[in-house]
């Protein structure tokens, strides 16, 4: 499978381990405003330069990169919609990845996530994050997504209360 058939964008807003190959494309979200202070603080010049050196930006072609403070990772989705020609397009966050191993039910934390300390070759193999497994998965289904998660697992009463509580973190 080549990247014209399937491309999965990983949204980054700060330097981190890179997952990149013929299917995975790391994209710097909010590149147009990356020099401005945001809810997470302000990136150093060194961090901005690292992102520019190692990732494509969501500020080329038809884009809404400058609206990233309001739309977060959706600026990458808009960018892909307008600028990518792959048959299958996917999205993940730089810290939250799908597992393409449908044979193992991994232990999840209260947020429905499988924790892993490091992203390396063992991680890629464990979760089948390679073009062969991804190609097989997307050829069998119209949509590949996470299983539903209910906020009550994290002790919240409903979605409103759950996300309201995150504002105060």
PDB file of C-alpha atoms in Angstrom:
ATOM      1  CA  UNK A   1       0.000   0.000   0.000  1.00  0.00           C
ATOM      2  CA  UNK A   2       1.354   3.425  -0.823  1.00  0.00           C
ATOM      3  CA  UNK A   3       0.470   6.702   0.821  1.00  0.00           C
ATOM      4  CA  UNK A   4      -1.843   7.577  -2.080  1.00  0.00           C
ATOM      5  CA  UNK A   5      -4.225   4.857  -0.860  1.00  0.00           C
ATOM      6  CA  UNK A   6      -4.028   5.465   2.899  1.00  0.00           C
ATOM      7  CA  UNK A   7      -2.617   8.358   4.878  1.00  0.00           C
ATOM      8  CA  UNK A   8      -3.020   8.784   8.616  1.00  0.00           C
ATOM      9  CA  UNK A   9      -2.201  12.210   9.996  1.00  0.00           C
ATOM     10  CA  UNK A  10      -0.871  12.555  13.532  1.00  0.00           C
ATOM     11  CA  UNK A  11      -1.571  15.995  14.981  1.00  0.00           C
ATOM     12  CA  UNK A  12       1.327  17.526  16.927  1.00  0.00           C
ATOM     13  CA  UNK A  13       1.374  20.895  18.669  1.00  0.00           C
ATOM     14  CA  UNK A  14       4.675  20.416  20.485  1.00  0.00           C
ATOM     15  CA  UNK A  15       7.833  18.308  20.013  1.00  0.00           C
ATOM     16  CA  UNK A  16       7.475  14.631  20.878  1.00  0.00           C
ATOM     17  CA  UNK A  17       8.445  11.199  19.595  1.00  0.00           C
ATOM     18  CA  UNK A  18       7.566  10.936  15.907  1.00  0.00           C
ATOM     19  CA  UNK A  19       5.532   8.140  14.371  1.00  0.00           C
ATOM     20  CA  UNK A  20       6.238   8.463  10.646  1.00  0.00           C
ATOM     21  CA  UNK A  21       6.357   6.095   7.680  1.00  0.00           C
ATOM     22  CA  UNK A  22       4.660   5.538   4.316  1.00  0.00           C
ATOM     23  CA  UNK A  23       1.222   5.676   5.998  1.00  0.00           C
ATOM     24  CA  UNK A  24       1.756   7.959   9.008  1.00  0.00           C
ATOM     25  CA  UNK A  25       2.256  11.664   8.351  1.00  0.00           C
ATOM     26  CA  UNK A  26       2.954  13.884  11.356  1.00  0.00           C
ATOM     27  CA  UNK A  27       1.378  17.328  10.940  1.00  0.00           C
ATOM     28  CA  UNK A  28       2.063  20.425  13.014  1.00  0.00           C
ATOM     29  CA  UNK A  29      -1.357  21.867  13.883  1.00  0.00           C
ATOM     30  CA  UNK A  30      -1.651  25.591  14.365  1.00  0.00           C
ATOM     31  CA  UNK A  31       1.679  26.287  12.688  1.00  0.00           C
ATOM     32  CA  UNK A  32       0.433  29.695  11.610  1.00  0.00           C
ATOM     33  CA  UNK A  33       0.008  30.735  15.253  1.00  0.00           C
ATOM     34  CA  UNK A  34       2.660  28.530  16.876  1.00  0.00           C
ATOM     35  CA  UNK A  35       4.669  31.555  17.983  1.00  0.00           C
ATOM     36  CA  UNK A  36       1.739  32.965  19.999  1.00  0.00           C
ATOM     37  CA  UNK A  37       0.953  32.207  23.628  1.00  0.00           C
ATOM     38  CA  UNK A  38      -1.900  29.693  24.031  1.00  0.00           C
ATOM     39  CA  UNK A  39      -3.682  27.733  26.754  1.00  0.00           C
ATOM     40  CA  UNK A  40      -0.573  25.533  27.160  1.00  0.00           C
ATOM     41  CA  UNK A  41       1.816  28.492  27.375  1.00  0.00           C
ATOM     42  CA  UNK A  42       4.219  29.547  24.653  1.00  0.00           C
ATOM     43  CA  UNK A  43       6.533  27.355  22.632  1.00  0.00           C
ATOM     44  CA  UNK A  44      10.203  28.209  22.612  1.00  0.00           C
ATOM     45  CA  UNK A  45      11.851  29.205  19.352  1.00  0.00           C
ATOM     46  CA  UNK A  46      13.759  25.918  19.551  1.00  0.00           C
ATOM     47  CA  UNK A  47      10.496  23.919  19.774  1.00  0.00           C
ATOM     48  CA  UNK A  48       8.888  25.797  16.875  1.00  0.00           C
ATOM     49  CA  UNK A  49      11.999  25.211  14.759  1.00  0.00           C
ATOM     50  CA  UNK A  50      11.978  21.491  15.640  1.00  0.00           C
ATOM     51  CA  UNK A  51       8.322  21.205  14.562  1.00  0.00           C
ATOM     52  CA  UNK A  52       9.046  23.045  11.291  1.00  0.00           C
ATOM     53  CA  UNK A  53      12.057  20.821  10.577  1.00  0.00           C
ATOM     54  CA  UNK A  54      10.370  17.480  11.313  1.00  0.00           C
ATOM     55  CA  UNK A  55       6.674  17.851  10.385  1.00  0.00           C
ATOM     56  CA  UNK A  56       4.523  19.199   7.609  1.00  0.00           C
ATOM     57  CA  UNK A  57       2.448  22.214   8.620  1.00  0.00           C
ATOM     58  CA  UNK A  58      -1.283  22.777   8.454  1.00  0.00           C
ATOM     59  CA  UNK A  59      -0.595  26.268   7.068  1.00  0.00           C
ATOM     60  CA  UNK A  60      -0.036  25.388   3.413  1.00  0.00           C
ATOM     61  CA  UNK A  61      -2.519  25.069   0.568  1.00  0.00           C
ATOM     62  CA  UNK A  62      -6.149  25.629   1.539  1.00  0.00           C
ATOM     63  CA  UNK A  63      -6.019  25.845   5.344  1.00  0.00           C
ATOM     64  CA  UNK A  64      -7.460  27.261   8.561  1.00  0.00           C
ATOM     65  CA  UNK A  65      -4.238  27.024  10.590  1.00  0.00           C
ATOM     66  CA  UNK A  66      -4.750  30.470  12.139  1.00  0.00           C
ATOM     67  CA  UNK A  67      -8.002  29.197  13.704  1.00  0.00           C
ATOM     68  CA  UNK A  68      -6.244  26.420  15.636  1.00  0.00           C
ATOM     69  CA  UNK A  69      -6.817  28.082  19.045  1.00  0.00           C
ATOM     70  CA  UNK A  70     -10.551  27.620  18.403  1.00  0.00           C
ATOM     71  CA  UNK A  71     -10.606  24.304  16.526  1.00  0.00           C
ATOM     72  CA  UNK A  72      -7.526  22.406  17.820  1.00  0.00           C
ATOM     73  CA  UNK A  73      -6.771  19.270  15.772  1.00  0.00           C
ATOM     74  CA  UNK A  74      -9.667  20.004  13.413  1.00  0.00           C
ATOM     75  CA  UNK A  75      -7.287  22.298  11.529  1.00  0.00           C
ATOM     76  CA  UNK A  76      -5.410  19.150  10.435  1.00  0.00           C
ATOM     77  CA  UNK A  77      -8.662  17.511   9.362  1.00  0.00           C
ATOM     78  CA  UNK A  78      -9.599  20.580   7.326  1.00  0.00           C
ATOM     79  CA  UNK A  79      -6.103  20.602   5.788  1.00  0.00           C
ATOM     80  CA  UNK A  80      -6.341  16.919   4.824  1.00  0.00           C
ATOM     81  CA  UNK A  81      -9.836  17.390   3.391  1.00  0.00           C
ATOM     82  CA  UNK A  82      -8.628  20.192   1.149  1.00  0.00           C
ATOM     83  CA  UNK A  83      -5.086  19.032   0.318  1.00  0.00           C
ATOM     84  CA  UNK A  84      -4.815  15.218   0.522  1.00  0.00           C
ATOM     85  CA  UNK A  85      -5.743  12.857  -2.316  1.00  0.00           C
ATOM     86  CA  UNK A  86      -5.482   9.524  -0.491  1.00  0.00           C
ATOM     87  CA  UNK A  87      -8.340   7.024  -0.824  1.00  0.00           C
ATOM     88  CA  UNK A  88      -8.401   6.513   2.961  1.00  0.00           C
ATOM     89  CA  UNK A  89      -7.603   9.337   5.379  1.00  0.00           C
ATOM     90  CA  UNK A  90      -7.190   8.882   9.101  1.00  0.00           C
ATOM     91  CA  UNK A  91      -6.330  10.955  12.152  1.00  0.00           C
ATOM     92  CA  UNK A  92      -4.623  10.365  15.456  1.00  0.00           C
ATOM     93  CA  UNK A  93      -3.120  12.598  18.118  1.00  0.00           C
ATOM     94  CA  UNK A  94       0.616  12.469  18.794  1.00  0.00           C
ATOM     95  CA  UNK A  95      -0.062  10.993  22.260  1.00  0.00           C
ATOM     96  CA  UNK A  96      -3.121   8.871  21.457  1.00  0.00           C
ATOM     97  CA  UNK A  97      -2.897   6.185  18.805  1.00  0.00           C
ATOM     98  CA  UNK A  98      -5.276   3.564  17.511  1.00  0.00           C
ATOM     99  CA  UNK A  99      -4.243  -0.057  17.803  1.00  0.00           C
ATOM    100  CA  UNK A 100      -4.484  -2.003  14.581  1.00  0.00           C
ATOM    101  CA  UNK A 101      -4.169  -5.273  16.480  1.00  0.00           C
ATOM    102  CA  UNK A 102      -7.716  -6.587  16.689  1.00  0.00           C
ATOM    103  CA  UNK A 103      -6.640  -9.858  18.319  1.00  0.00           C
ATOM    104  CA  UNK A 104      -5.771  -8.525  21.798  1.00  0.00           C
ATOM    105  CA  UNK A 105      -7.925  -6.695  24.341  1.00  0.00           C
ATOM    106  CA  UNK A 106      -5.417  -4.532  26.204  1.00  0.00           C
ATOM    107  CA  UNK A 107      -6.029  -3.362  29.782  1.00  0.00           C
ATOM    108  CA  UNK A 108      -7.407   0.187  29.746  1.00  0.00           C
ATOM    109  CA  UNK A 109      -7.231   2.930  32.348  1.00  0.00           C
ATOM    110  CA  UNK A 110     -10.352   4.760  33.578  1.00  0.00           C
ATOM    111  CA  UNK A 111     -10.215   6.990  30.479  1.00  0.00           C
ATOM    112  CA  UNK A 112     -10.374   4.047  28.088  1.00  0.00           C
ATOM    113  CA  UNK A 113      -6.709   4.409  27.152  1.00  0.00           C
ATOM    114  CA  UNK A 114      -3.914   1.869  27.068  1.00  0.00           C
ATOM    115  CA  UNK A 115      -0.885   3.451  28.719  1.00  0.00           C
ATOM    116  CA  UNK A 116       2.575   3.003  27.279  1.00  0.00           C
ATOM    117  CA  UNK A 117       5.741   4.607  28.588  1.00  0.00           C
ATOM    118  CA  UNK A 118       7.568   5.007  25.292  1.00  0.00           C
ATOM    119  CA  UNK A 119       7.055   5.024  21.540  1.00  0.00           C
ATOM    120  CA  UNK A 120       9.634   2.738  19.938  1.00  0.00           C
ATOM    121  CA  UNK A 121       9.841  -0.289  17.603  1.00  0.00           C
ATOM    122  CA  UNK A 122       8.326  -2.582  20.269  1.00  0.00           C
ATOM    123  CA  UNK A 123       5.354  -0.197  20.616  1.00  0.00           C
ATOM    124  CA  UNK A 124       4.862  -0.124  16.828  1.00  0.00           C
ATOM    125  CA  UNK A 125       4.962  -3.940  16.680  1.00  0.00           C
ATOM    126  CA  UNK A 126       2.702  -4.428  19.711  1.00  0.00           C
ATOM    127  CA  UNK A 127      -0.099  -2.254  18.311  1.00  0.00           C
ATOM    128  CA  UNK A 128       0.476  -3.268  14.656  1.00  0.00           C
ATOM    129  CA  UNK A 129       1.241   0.299  13.593  1.00  0.00           C
ATOM    130  CA  UNK A 130       2.801  -0.717  10.300  1.00  0.00           C
ATOM    131  CA  UNK A 131       1.592  -0.347   6.718  1.00  0.00           C
ATOM    132  CA  UNK A 132       0.895  -4.093   6.297  1.00  0.00           C
ATOM    133  CA  UNK A 133      -1.557  -4.310   9.208  1.00  0.00           C
ATOM    134  CA  UNK A 134      -3.081  -0.924   8.502  1.00  0.00           C
ATOM    135  CA  UNK A 135      -3.598  -1.844   4.840  1.00  0.00           C
ATOM    136  CA  UNK A 136      -5.326  -5.063   5.859  1.00  0.00           C
ATOM    137  CA  UNK A 137      -7.578  -3.256   8.350  1.00  0.00           C
ATOM    138  CA  UNK A 138      -8.698  -0.427   6.073  1.00  0.00           C
ATOM    139  CA  UNK A 139      -9.351  -2.797   3.183  1.00  0.00           C
ATOM    140  CA  UNK A 140     -11.898  -4.694   5.324  1.00  0.00           C
ATOM    141  CA  UNK A 141     -13.888  -1.766   6.711  1.00  0.00           C
ATOM    142  CA  UNK A 142     -15.398   1.546   5.669  1.00  0.00           C
ATOM    143  CA  UNK A 143     -14.486   3.138   9.012  1.00  0.00           C
ATOM    144  CA  UNK A 144     -11.908   2.224  11.643  1.00  0.00           C
ATOM    145  CA  UNK A 145     -12.456   3.959  14.980  1.00  0.00           C
ATOM    146  CA  UNK A 146     -12.114   3.554  18.708  1.00  0.00           C
ATOM    147  CA  UNK A 147     -14.695   1.706  20.724  1.00  0.00           C
ATOM    148  CA  UNK A 148     -17.129   3.981  22.545  1.00  0.00           C
ATOM    149  CA  UNK A 149     -16.049   5.268  25.952  1.00  0.00           C
ATOM    150  CA  UNK A 150     -18.402   6.469  28.658  1.00  0.00           C
ATOM    151  CA  UNK A 151     -17.356   9.336  30.959  1.00  0.00           C
ATOM    152  CA  UNK A 152     -18.951   7.561  33.920  1.00  0.00           C
ATOM    153  CA  UNK A 153     -15.914   5.235  33.885  1.00  0.00           C
ATOM    154  CA  UNK A 154     -13.862   8.244  35.036  1.00  0.00           C
ATOM    155  CA  UNK A 155     -16.351   9.132  37.760  1.00  0.00           C
ATOM    156  CA  UNK A 156     -18.245  11.836  35.875  1.00  0.00           C
ATOM    157  CA  UNK A 157     -22.027  12.084  35.873  1.00  0.00           C
ATOM    158  CA  UNK A 158     -22.337  13.137  32.200  1.00  0.00           C
ATOM    159  CA  UNK A 159     -20.329  14.658  29.321  1.00  0.00           C
ATOM    160  CA  UNK A 160     -21.084  18.229  30.383  1.00  0.00           C
ATOM    161  CA  UNK A 161     -19.787  17.707  33.931  1.00  0.00           C
ATOM    162  CA  UNK A 162     -16.796  15.719  32.674  1.00  0.00           C
ATOM    163  CA  UNK A 163     -15.528  18.379  30.304  1.00  0.00           C
ATOM    164  CA  UNK A 164     -16.421  21.193  32.690  1.00  0.00           C
ATOM    165  CA  UNK A 165     -14.181  19.529  35.286  1.00  0.00           C
ATOM    166  CA  UNK A 166     -11.280  19.483  32.791  1.00  0.00           C
ATOM    167  CA  UNK A 167     -11.374  23.273  32.468  1.00  0.00           C
ATOM    168  CA  UNK A 168     -10.220  23.551  36.060  1.00  0.00           C
ATOM    169  CA  UNK A 169      -7.243  21.207  35.677  1.00  0.00           C
TER     170      UNK A 169
END
